[in-house]
Short mmCIF file of C-alpha atoms and ligand atoms in Angstrom, two decimals:
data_model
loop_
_atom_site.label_atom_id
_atom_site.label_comp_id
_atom_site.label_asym_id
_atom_site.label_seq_id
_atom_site.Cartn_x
_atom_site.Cartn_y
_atom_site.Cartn_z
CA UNK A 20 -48.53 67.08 -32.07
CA UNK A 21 -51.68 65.61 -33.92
CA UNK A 22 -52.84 68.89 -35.07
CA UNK A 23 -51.87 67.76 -38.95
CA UNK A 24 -53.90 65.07 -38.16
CA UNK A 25 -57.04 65.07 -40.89
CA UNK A 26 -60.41 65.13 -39.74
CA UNK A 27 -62.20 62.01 -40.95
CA UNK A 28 -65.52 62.39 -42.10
CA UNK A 29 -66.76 58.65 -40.98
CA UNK A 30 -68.53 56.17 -42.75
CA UNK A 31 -71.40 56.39 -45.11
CA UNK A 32 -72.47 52.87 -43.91
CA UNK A 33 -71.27 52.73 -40.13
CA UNK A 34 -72.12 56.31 -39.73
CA UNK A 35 -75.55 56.25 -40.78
CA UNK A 36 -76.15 53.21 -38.33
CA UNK A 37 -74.51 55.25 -35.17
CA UNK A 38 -77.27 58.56 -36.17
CA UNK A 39 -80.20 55.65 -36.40
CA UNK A 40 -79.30 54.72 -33.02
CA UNK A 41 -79.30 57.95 -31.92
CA UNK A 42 -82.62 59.38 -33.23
CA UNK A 43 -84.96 59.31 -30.67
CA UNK A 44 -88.16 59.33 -33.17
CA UNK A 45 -90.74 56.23 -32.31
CA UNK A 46 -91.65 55.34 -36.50
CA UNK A 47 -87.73 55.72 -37.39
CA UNK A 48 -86.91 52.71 -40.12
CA UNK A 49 -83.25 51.78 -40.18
CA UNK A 50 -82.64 50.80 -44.20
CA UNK A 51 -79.60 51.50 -44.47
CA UNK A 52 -76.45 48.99 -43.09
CA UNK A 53 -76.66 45.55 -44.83
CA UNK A 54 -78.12 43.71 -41.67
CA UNK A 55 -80.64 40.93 -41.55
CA UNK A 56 -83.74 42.51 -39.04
CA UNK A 57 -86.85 39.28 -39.07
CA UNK A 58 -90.30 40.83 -39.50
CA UNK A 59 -90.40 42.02 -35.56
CA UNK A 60 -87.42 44.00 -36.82
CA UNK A 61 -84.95 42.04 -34.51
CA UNK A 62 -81.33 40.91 -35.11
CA UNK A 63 -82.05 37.16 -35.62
CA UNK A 64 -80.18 34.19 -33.41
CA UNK A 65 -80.41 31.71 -35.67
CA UNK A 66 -81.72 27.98 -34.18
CA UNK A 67 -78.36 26.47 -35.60
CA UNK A 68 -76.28 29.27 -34.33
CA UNK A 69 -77.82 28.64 -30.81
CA UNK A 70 -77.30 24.90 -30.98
CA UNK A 71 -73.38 25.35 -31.60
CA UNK A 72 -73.23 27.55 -28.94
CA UNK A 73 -75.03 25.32 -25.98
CA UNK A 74 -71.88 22.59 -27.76
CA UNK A 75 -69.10 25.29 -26.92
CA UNK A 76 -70.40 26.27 -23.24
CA UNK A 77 -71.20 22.99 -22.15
CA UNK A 78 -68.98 22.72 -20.08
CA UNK A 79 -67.22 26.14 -21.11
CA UNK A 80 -63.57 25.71 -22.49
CA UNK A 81 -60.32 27.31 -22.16
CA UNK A 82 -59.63 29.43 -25.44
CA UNK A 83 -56.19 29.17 -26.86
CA UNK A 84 -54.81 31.14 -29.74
CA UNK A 85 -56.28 29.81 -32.83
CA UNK A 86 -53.92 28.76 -35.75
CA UNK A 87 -53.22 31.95 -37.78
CA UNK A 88 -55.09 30.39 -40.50
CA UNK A 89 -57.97 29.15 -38.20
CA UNK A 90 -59.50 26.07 -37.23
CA UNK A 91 -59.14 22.88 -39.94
CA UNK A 92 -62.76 22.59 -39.90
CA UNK A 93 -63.70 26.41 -40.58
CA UNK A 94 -61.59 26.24 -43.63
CA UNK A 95 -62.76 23.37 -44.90
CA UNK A 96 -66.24 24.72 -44.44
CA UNK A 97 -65.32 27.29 -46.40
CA UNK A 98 -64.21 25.45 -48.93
CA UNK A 99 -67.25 23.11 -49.08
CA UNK A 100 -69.53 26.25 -49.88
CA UNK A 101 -67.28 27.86 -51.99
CA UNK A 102 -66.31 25.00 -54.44
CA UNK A 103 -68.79 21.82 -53.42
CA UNK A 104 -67.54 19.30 -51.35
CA UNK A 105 -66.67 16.48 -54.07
CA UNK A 106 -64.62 19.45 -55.65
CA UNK A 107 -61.59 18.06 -57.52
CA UNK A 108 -60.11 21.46 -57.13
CA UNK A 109 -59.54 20.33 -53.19
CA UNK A 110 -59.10 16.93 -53.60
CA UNK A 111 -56.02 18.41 -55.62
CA UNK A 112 -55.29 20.70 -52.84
CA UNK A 113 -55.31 23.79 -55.11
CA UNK A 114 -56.69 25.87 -52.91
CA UNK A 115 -55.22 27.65 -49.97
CA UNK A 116 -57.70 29.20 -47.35
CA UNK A 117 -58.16 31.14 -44.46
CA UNK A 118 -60.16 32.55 -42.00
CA UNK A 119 -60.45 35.75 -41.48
CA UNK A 120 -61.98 38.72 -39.55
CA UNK A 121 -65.15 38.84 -41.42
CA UNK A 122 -65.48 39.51 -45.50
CA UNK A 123 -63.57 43.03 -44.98
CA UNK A 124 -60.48 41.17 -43.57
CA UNK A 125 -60.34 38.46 -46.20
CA UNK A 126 -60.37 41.65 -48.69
CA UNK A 127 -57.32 42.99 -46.59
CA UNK A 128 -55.19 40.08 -46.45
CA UNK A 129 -55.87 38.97 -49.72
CA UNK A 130 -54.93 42.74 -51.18
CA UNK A 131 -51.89 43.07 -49.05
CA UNK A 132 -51.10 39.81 -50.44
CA UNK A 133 -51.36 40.94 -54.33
CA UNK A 134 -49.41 44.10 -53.35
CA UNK A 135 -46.56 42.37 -52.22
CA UNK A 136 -46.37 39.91 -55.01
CA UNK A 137 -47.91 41.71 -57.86
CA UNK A 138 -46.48 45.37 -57.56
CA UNK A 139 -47.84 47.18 -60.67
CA UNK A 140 -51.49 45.09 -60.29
CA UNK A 141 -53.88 48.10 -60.48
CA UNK A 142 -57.41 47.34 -59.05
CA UNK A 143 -60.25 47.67 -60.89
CA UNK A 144 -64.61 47.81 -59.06
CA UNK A 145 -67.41 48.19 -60.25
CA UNK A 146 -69.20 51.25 -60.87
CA UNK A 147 -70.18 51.66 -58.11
CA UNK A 148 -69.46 48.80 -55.84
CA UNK A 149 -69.00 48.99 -51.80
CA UNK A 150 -67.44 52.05 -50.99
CA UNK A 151 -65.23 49.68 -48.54
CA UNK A 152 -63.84 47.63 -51.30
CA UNK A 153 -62.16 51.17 -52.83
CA UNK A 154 -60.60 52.00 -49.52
CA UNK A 155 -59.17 48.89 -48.65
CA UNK A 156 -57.44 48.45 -51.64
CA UNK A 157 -56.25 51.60 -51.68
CA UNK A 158 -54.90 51.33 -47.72
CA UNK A 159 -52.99 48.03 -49.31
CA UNK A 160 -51.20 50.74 -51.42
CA UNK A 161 -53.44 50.34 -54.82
CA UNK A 162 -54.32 52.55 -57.49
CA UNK A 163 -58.21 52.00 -57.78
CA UNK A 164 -60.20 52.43 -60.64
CA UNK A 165 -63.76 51.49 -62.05
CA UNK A 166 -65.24 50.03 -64.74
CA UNK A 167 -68.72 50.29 -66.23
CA UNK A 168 -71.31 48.29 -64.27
CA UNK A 169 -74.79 50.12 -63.43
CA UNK A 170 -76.87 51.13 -66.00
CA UNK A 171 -79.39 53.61 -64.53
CA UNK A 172 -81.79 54.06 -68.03
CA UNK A 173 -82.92 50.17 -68.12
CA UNK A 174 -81.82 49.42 -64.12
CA UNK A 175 -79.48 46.66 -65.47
CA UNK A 176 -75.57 46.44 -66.26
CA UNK A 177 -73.90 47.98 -68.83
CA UNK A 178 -72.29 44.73 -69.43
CA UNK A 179 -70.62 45.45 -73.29
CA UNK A 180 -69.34 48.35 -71.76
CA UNK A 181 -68.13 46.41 -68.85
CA UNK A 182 -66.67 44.00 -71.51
CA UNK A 183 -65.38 46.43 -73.47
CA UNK A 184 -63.01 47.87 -70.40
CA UNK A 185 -61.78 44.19 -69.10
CA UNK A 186 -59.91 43.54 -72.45
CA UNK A 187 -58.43 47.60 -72.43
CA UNK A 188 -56.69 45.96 -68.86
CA UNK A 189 -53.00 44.72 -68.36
CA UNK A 190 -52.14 41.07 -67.40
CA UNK A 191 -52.14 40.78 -63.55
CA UNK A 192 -54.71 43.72 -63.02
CA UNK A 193 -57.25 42.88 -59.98
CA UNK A 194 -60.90 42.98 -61.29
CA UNK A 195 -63.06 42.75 -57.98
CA UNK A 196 -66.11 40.70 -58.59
CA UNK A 197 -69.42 40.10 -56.97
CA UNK A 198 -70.90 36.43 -57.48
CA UNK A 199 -74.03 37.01 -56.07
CA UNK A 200 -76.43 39.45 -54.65
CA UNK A 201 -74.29 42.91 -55.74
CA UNK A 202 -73.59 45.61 -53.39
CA UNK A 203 -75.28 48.21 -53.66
CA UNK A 204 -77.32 47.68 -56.60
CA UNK A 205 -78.60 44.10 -55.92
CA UNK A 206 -77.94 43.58 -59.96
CA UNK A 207 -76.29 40.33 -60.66
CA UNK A 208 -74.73 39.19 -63.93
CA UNK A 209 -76.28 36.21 -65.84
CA UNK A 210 -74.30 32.92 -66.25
CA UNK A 211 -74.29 33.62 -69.76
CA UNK A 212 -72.80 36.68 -69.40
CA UNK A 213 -70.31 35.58 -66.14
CA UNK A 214 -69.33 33.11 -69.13
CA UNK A 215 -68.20 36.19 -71.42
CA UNK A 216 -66.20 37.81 -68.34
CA UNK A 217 -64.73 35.24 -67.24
CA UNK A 218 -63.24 34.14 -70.52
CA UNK A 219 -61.96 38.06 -71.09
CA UNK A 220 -60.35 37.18 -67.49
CA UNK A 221 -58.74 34.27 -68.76
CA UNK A 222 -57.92 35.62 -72.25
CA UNK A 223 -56.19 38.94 -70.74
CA UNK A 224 -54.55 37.36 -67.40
CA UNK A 225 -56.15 39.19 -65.12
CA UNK A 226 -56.64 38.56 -61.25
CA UNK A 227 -60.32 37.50 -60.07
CA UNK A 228 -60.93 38.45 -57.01
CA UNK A 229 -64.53 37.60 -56.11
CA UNK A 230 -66.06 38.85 -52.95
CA UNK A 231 -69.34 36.90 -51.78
CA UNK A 232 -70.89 38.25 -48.58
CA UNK A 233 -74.02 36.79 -49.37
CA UNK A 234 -74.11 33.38 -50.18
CA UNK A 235 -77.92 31.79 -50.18
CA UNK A 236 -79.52 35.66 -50.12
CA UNK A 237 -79.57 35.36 -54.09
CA UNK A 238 -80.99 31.81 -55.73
CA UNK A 239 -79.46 29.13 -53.83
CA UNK A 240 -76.29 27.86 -51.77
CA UNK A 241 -74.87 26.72 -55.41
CA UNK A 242 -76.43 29.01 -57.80
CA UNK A 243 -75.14 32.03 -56.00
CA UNK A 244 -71.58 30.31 -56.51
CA UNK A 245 -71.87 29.74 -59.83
CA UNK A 246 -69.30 32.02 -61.05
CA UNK A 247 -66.68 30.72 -58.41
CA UNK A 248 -67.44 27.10 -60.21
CA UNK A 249 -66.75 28.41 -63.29
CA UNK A 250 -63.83 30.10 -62.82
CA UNK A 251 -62.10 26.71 -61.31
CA UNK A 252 -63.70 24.77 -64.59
CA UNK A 253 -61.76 27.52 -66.70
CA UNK A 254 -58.49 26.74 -64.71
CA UNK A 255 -58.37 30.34 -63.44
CA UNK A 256 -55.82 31.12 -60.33
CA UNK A 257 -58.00 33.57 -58.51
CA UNK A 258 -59.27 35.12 -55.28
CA UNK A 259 -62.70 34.69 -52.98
CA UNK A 260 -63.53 36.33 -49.64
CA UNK A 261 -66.27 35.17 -48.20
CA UNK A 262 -68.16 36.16 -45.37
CA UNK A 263 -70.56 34.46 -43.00
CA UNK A 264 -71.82 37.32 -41.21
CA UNK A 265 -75.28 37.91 -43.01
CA UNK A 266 -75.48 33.74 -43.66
CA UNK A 267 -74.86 32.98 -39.72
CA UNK A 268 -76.14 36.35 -38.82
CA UNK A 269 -72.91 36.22 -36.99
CA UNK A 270 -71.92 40.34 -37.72
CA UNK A 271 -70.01 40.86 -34.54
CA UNK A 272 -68.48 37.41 -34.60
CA UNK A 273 -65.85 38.79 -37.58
CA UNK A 274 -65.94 35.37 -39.38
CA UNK A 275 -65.22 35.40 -43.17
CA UNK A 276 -62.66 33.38 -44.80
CA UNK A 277 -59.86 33.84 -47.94
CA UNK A 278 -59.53 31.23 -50.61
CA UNK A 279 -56.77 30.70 -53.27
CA UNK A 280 -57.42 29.28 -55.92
CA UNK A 281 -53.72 27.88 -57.37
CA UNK A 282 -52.53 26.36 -60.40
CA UNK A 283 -50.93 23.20 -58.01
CA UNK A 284 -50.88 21.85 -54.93
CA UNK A 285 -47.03 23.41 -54.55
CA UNK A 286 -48.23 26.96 -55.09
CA UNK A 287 -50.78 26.50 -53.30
CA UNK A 288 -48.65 25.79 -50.20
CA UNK A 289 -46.36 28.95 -50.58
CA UNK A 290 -49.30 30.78 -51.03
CA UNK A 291 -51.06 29.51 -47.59
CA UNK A 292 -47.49 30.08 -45.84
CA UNK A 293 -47.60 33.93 -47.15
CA UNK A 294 -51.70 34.26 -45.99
CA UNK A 295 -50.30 33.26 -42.32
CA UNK A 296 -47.24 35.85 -42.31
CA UNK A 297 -49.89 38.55 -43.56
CA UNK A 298 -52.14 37.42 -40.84
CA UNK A 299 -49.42 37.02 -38.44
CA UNK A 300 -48.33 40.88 -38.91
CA UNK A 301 -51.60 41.91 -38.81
CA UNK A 302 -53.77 40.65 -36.23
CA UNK A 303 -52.05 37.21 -35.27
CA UNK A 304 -55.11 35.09 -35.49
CA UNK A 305 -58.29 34.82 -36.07
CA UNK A 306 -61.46 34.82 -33.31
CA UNK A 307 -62.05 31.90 -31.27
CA UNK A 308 -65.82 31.99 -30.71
CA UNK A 309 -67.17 32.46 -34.05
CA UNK A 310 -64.65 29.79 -35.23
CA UNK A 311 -65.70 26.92 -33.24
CA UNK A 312 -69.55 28.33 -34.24
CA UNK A 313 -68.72 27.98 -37.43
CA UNK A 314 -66.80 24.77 -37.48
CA UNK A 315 -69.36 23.33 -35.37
CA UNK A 316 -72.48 24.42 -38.02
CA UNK A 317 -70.99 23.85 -40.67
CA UNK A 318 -69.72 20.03 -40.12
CA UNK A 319 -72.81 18.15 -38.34
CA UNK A 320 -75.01 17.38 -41.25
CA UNK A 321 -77.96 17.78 -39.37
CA UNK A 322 -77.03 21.57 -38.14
CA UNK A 323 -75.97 22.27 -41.86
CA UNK A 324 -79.05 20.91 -43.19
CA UNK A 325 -81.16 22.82 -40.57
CA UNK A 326 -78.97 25.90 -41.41
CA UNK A 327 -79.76 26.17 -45.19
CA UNK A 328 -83.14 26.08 -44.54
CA UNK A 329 -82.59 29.06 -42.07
CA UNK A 330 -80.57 30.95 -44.96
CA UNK A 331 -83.50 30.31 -47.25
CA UNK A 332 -86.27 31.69 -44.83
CA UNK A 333 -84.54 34.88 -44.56
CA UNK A 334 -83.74 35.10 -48.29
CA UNK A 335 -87.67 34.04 -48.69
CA UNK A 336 -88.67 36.89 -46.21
CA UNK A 337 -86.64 39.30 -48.51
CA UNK A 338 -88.15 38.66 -51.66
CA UNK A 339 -91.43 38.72 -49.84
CA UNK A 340 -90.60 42.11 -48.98
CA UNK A 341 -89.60 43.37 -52.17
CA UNK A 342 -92.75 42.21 -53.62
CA UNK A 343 -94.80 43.82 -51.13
CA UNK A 344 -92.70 47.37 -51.65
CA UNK A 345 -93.58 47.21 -55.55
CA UNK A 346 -97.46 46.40 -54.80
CA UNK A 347 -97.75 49.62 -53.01
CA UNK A 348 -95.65 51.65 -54.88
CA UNK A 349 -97.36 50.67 -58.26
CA UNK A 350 -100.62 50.99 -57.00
CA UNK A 351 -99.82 54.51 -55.86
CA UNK A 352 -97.67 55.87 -58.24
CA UNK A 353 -100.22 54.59 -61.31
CA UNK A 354 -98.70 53.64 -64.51
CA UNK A 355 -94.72 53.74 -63.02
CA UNK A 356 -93.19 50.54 -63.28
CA UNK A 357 -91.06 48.99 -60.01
CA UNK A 358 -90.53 45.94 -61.20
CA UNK A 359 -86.76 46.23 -60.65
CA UNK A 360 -87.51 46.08 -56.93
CA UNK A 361 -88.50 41.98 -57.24
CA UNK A 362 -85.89 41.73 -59.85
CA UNK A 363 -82.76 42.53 -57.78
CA UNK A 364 -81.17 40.21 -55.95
CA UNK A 365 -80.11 39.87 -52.29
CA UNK A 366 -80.45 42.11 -49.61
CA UNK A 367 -80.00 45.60 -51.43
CA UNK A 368 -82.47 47.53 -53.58
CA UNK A 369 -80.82 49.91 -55.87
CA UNK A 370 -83.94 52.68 -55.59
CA UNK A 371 -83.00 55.61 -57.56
CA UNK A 372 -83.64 57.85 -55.34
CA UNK A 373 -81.23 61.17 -55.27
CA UNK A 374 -79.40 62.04 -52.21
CA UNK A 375 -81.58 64.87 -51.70
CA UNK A 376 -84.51 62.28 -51.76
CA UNK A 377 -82.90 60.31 -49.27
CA UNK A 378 -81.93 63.13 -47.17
CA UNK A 379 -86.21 64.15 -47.07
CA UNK A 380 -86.69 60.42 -46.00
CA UNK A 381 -84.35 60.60 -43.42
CA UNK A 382 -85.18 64.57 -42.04
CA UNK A 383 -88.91 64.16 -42.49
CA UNK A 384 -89.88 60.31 -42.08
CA UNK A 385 -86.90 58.90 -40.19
CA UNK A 386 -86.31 56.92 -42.76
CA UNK A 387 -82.47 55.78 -43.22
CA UNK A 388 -81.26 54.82 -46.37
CA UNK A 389 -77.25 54.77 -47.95
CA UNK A 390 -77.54 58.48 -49.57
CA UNK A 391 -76.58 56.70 -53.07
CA UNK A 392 -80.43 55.82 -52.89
CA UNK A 393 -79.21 52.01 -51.73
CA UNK A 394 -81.81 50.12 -49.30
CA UNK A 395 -81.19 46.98 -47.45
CA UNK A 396 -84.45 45.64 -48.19
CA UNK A 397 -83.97 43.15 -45.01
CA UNK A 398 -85.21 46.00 -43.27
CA UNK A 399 -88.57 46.52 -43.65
CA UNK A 400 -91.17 44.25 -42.18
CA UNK A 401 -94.84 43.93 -42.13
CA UNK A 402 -95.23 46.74 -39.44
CA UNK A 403 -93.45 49.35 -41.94
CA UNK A 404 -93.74 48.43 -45.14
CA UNK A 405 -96.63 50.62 -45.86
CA UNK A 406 -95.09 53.52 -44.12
CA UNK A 407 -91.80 53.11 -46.53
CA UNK A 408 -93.93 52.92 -49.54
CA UNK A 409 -96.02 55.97 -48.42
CA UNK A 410 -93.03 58.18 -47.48
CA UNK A 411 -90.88 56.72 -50.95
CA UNK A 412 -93.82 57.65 -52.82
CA UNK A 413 -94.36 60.93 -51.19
CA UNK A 414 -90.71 62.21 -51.90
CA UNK A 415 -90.74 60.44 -55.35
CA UNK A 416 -93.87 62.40 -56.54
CA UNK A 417 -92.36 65.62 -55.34
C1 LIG B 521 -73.09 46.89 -45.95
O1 LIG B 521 -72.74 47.05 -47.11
O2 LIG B 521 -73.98 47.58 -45.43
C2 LIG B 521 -72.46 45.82 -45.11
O3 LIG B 521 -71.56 45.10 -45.87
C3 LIG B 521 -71.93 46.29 -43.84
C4 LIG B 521 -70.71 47.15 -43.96
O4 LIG B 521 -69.73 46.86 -43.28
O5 LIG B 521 -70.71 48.12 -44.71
#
């Protein structure tokens, strides 16, 4: 019965985690899914996180069906990070969000969602973006296509080129976006230059949809938003998924969240009613637990406060990181410049490195890395820096 049934390869990103896990070598480095690991190369809890939860189990509560659209408070939290509190974007009530099973479901919803409404929308990612983003548009029934974005000679963008393809693009075509901290390369676009896109966007009619993952990882809370801010000041209707599962190292908790941004309050309303049938035929509702966490965090200023300043140790502990990987590096490969390593942004390191390069780290070093040379820098620690560097400068000299 099944036997036409194709074989499915599994994931680069989820399959390279399962084969870490299962390699039994004592000096093996996992590099490779976009997790958070602290410098004992554990899975943090974070102190805010922990806090919430001693509120929900004390005493421990009966668990009803969340609203399809999730809790008030986890929406407006979402909103609050996305678009600043005072935002007169909400106090218009422009904006219809969400939550969601993590940053992946806010993508799904929100594409099903343009399918319906916007049949011939093609979707347009960066070259080359998260291999996710291409499939999940594509299961919502899209033809996906990229535009120019990595620029391996000078380890920037190829941002006129990038330009060049936004205006070649029809009126209601998705352009998927990354505000901050870009997956896989870790390259971000300048404000300057989000200015230029954004106003091709506007010019040509196109559909934003902006996918943040890791908000705080890159400058700041605000600065990593800073395109989302400007698209609202440019009066663009557009699309952000968010996710809180690196911010709340909350990855198995599923929370993200959708936001529409809506020309009035009246959209803006049809436009929340059609996120909770999608939902509703999809999954139902969103998950309890990492709801209330969130709601919880997110609205006692104290736990908020306390929570930024978590975000910013592990974005500090990053860059730390990064700085450390270059120091070696340069001082054994002599005269080879890795400055893009402190220049990237977030938790990935675009390296460089060929598949066949990663493929020796992995075989010989047990070293894992995405075999398009991506590293999740929020991997290495103080205990294996110095074995990374040695091993990445071993296969690079080769
Ligand atoms: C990643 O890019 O590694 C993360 O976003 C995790 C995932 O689901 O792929």
């Amino acid at each position: 019965m099944f036997a036409h049934v194709e074989h499915y390869a599994g994931d680069p990103i989820l399959g390279l985690m399962e084969k870490y896990n299962q390699d039994t070598r004592e000096n093996k480095v996992n590099l490779g899914i976009g997790i958070y690991y602290d410098d004992n190369g554990k899975l943090p809890v974070l102190p805010s996180v922990q806090q919430a939860e001693t509120q929900i189990f004390n005493p421990i509560k009966p668990r009803p069906y969340l609203p399809m659209d999730g809790l008030v408070g986890y929406r407006t939290a979402c909103q609050h990070l996305l678009f600043g509190k005072g935002a007169q974007v909400l106090a218009d009530k422009r904006v219809a969000t969400i939550a969601t099973l993590g940053g992946s479901g806010a993508l799904k919803v929100g594409a099903d969602f343009i399918h319906t409404w916007f049949k011939d929308a093609k979707c347009y990612v960066s070259k080359p973006t998260w291999g996710n983003h291409i499939s999940i548009f594509e299961g919502a029934g899209f033809e996906v296509a990229e535009y120019p974005y990595y620029d391996a000679a000078t380890n920037g963008v190829k941002f006129d080129e990038m330009v060049a393809c936004f205006k070649q693009l029809n009126a209601n075509d998705v352009v998927l976006l990354h505000p901050c901290c870009h997956n896989p390369t870790g390259i971000d676009l300048t404000p300057a230059q989000w200015d230029i896109v954004l106003d091709i966007v506007k010019e040509k009619q196109l559909i934003a949809f902006m996918d943040i993952a890791y908000q705080g990882f890159g400058e700041d809370m605000d600065a990593d938003v800073y395109a989302i801010r400007k698209a609202v000041e440019l009066e663009l209707s557009f699309f952000v998924s968010n996710s809180f599962s690196k911010n709340l190292s909350l990855y198995g908790e599923r929370v993200g969240g959708l936001s529409v941004v809506c020309p009035t309050a009246d959209e803006a309303k049809l436009v929340q009613g059609q996120l909770q049938f999608t939902v509703r035929r999809i999954y139902s509702s969103p998950p309890s637990h990492g709801g209330h966490v969130v709601d919880i965090v997110m609205n006692d200023d104290a736990l908020f406060t306390q929570w930024v300043g978590e975000v910013y140790e592990m974005r500090d502990r990053i860059r730390d990181m990064r700085q450390k990987l270059r120091d070696v590096l340069e001082q054994k490969i002599q005269g080879r410049s890795f400055e893009y390593i402190t220049t990237q942004k977030g938790m990935f390191s675009f390296t460089g490195l060929s598949p066949e390069q990663v493929a020796r780290l992995q075989s010989e070093f047990a070293i894992y890395m995405v075999s398009n040379g991506r590293m999740c820098v929020a991997g290495l620690n103080n205990s294996n820096i110095d074995y990374v560097a040695n091993a990445m400068a071993t296969v690079l000299a080769d």
